[in-house]
Coordinates of C-alpha atoms in Angstrom, one line a residue:
X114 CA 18.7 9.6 11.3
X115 CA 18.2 12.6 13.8
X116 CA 15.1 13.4 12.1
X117 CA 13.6 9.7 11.9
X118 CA 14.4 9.4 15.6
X119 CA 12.7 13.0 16.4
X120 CA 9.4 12.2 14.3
X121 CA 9.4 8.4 14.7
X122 CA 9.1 8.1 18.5
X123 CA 9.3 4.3 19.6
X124 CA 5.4 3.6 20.3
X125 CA 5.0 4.9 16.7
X126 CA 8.0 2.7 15.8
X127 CA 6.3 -0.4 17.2
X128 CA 3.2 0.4 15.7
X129 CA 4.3 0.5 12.0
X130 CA 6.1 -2.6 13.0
X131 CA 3.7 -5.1 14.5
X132 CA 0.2 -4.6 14.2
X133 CA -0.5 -7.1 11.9
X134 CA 0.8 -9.3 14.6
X135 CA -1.6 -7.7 16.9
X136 CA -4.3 -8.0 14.9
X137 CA -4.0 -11.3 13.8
X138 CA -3.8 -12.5 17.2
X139 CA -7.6 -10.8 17.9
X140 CA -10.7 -12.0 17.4
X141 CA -12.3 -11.7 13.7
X142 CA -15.1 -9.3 13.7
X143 CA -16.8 -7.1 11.2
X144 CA -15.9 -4.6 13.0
X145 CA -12.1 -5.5 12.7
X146 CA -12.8 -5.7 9.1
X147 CA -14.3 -1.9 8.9
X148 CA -10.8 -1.1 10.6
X149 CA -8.9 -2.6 8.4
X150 CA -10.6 -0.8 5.3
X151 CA -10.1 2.6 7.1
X152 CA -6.4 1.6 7.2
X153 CA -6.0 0.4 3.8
X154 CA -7.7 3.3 2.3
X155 CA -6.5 6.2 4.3
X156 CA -3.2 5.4 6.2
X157 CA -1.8 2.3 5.0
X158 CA 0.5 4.7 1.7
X159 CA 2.0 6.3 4.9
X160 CA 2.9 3.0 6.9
X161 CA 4.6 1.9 3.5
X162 CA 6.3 5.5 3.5
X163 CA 7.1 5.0 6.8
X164 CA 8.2 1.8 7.1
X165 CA 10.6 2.7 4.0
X166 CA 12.0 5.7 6.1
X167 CA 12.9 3.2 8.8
X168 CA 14.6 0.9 7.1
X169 CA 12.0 -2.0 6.8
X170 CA 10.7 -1.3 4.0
X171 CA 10.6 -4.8 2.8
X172 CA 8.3 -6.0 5.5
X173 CA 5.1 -3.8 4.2
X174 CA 4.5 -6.7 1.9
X175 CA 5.4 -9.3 4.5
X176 CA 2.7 -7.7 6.8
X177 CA 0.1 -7.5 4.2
X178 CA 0.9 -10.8 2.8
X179 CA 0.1 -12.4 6.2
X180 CA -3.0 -10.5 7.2
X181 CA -4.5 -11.2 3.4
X182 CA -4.1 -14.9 3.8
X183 CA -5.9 -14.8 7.0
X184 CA -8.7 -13.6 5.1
X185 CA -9.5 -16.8 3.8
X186 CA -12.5 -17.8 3.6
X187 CA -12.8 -19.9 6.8
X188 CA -11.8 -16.4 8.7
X189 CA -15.1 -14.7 6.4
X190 CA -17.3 -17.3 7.6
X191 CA -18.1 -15.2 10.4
X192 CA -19.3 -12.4 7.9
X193 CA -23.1 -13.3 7.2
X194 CA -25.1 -10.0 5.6
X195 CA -24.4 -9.0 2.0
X196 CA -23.1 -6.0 3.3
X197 CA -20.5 -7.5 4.9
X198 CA -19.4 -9.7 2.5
X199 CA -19.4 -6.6 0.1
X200 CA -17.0 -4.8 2.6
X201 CA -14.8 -8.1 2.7
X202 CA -14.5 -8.2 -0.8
X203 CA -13.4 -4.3 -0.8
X204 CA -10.8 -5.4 1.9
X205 CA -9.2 -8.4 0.0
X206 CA -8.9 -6.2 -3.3
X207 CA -7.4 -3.4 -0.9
X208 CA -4.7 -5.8 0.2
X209 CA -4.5 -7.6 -3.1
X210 CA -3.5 -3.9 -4.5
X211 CA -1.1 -3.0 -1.3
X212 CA 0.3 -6.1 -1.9
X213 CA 1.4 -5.7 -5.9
X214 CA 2.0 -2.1 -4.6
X215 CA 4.9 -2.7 -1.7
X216 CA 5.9 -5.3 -3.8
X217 CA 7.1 -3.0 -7.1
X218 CA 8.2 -0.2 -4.3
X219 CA 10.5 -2.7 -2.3
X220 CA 11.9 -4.5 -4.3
X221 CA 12.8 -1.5 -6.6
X222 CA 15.5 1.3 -7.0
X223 CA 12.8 3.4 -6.0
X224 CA 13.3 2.6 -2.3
X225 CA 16.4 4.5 -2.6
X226 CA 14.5 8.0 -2.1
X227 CA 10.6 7.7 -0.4
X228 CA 9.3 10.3 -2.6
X229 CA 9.8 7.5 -5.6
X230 CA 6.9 5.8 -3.6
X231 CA 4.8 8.2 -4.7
X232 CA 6.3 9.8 -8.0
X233 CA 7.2 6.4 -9.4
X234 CA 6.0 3.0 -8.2
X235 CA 2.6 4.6 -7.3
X236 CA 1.9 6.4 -10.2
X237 CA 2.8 3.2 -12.4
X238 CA 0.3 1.3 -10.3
X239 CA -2.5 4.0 -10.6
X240 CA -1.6 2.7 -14.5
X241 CA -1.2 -0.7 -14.4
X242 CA -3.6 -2.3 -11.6
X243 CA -7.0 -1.6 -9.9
X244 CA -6.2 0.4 -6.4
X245 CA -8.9 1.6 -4.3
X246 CA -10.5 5.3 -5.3
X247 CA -9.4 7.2 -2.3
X248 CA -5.5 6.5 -3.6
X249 CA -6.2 8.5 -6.4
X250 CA -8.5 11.0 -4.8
X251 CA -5.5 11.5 -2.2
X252 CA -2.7 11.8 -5.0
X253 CA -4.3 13.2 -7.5
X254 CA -1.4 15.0 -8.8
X255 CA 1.2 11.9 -8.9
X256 CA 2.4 12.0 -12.4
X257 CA 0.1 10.2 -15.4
X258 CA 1.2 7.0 -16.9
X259 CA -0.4 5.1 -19.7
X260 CA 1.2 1.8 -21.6
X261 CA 2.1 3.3 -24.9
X262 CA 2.9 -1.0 -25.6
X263 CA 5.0 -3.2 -25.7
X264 CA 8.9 -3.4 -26.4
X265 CA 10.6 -5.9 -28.4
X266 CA 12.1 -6.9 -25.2
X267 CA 8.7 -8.3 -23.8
X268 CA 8.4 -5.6 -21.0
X269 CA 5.9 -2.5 -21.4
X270 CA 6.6 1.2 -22.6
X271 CA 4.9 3.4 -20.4
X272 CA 3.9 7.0 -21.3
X273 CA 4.8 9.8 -18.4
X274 CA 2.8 12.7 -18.3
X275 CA 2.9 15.5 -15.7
X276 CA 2.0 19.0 -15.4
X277 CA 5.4 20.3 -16.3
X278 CA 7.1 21.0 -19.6
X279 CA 8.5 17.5 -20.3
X280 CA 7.2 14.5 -20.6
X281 CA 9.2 10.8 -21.1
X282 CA 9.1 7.2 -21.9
X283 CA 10.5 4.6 -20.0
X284 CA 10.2 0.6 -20.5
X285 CA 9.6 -1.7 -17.6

């Protein structure tokens, strides 16, 4: 707790907290959607981390869940060059990925210990669902997973690989 409240000062708190309010109270603007890639691509694995770390973990997907719906496409309507529309199709797949992503993480064991975000739930997503390339540019040494199939439960059997001397199955 010492350590959250020396490296989590309360503007940085608020931050992680409500912009999604904030920005869905703006404008739209292209411009708002170039932001939002920039976040997604770059810093929005550390809000989830960070939001974990301050108990509130859960409302990553909240957030995202909110601002992805407002993306609809009476918000895009606005966004007239194919460029644009390009970008706002990169920025509802980005969501659509953060969204499957915070969803596995919080409402998983994993939760239990932030490094899981990463070692675990982000690794299996790297495996399982399309995320944007500068995820896997930025973690390129998560752990590899590959579906080796399926049980006779109905759930998947995925393959762990890493770097190190062992390497294990797991079903999900």
């Amino acid at each position: 707790a010492e350590r959250i409240e020396k490296y989590f000062p309360h503007y940085l708190k608020y931050v992680c907290l409500y912009w999604a309010k904030h920005f869905m109270s703006t404008k739209f603007t292209v411009t708002m959607l170039e932001k939002l890639k920039i976040f997604i691509e770059e810093k929005s694995l550390f809000w989830v981390e960070s939001l974990n770390l301050l108990k509130q973990g859960t409302r990553s997907w909240d957030m995202i869940s909110i601002v992805a719906a407002a993306l609809t496409a009476e918000t895009l309507q606005y966004v007239s060059t194919n460029d644009d529309k390009m970008l706002a199709e990169e920025v509802r797949t980005g969501l659509e990925s953060l969204k499957v992503l915070t969803q596995s993480f919080t409402h998983s064991p994993a939760t239990l210990s932030t490094p899981h975000f990463y070692i675990s739930s982000l690794a299996t997503e790297f495996a399982t669902i399309g995320v944007p390339e500068n995820w896997k540019n930025m973690f390129a040494k998560v752990p590899k997973i590959k579906c080796e199939g399926v049980s006779n439960h109905g759930t998947q059997i995925l393959l762990i690989q890493t770097n190190l001397e062992c390497e294990g199955l797991i079903e999900i």
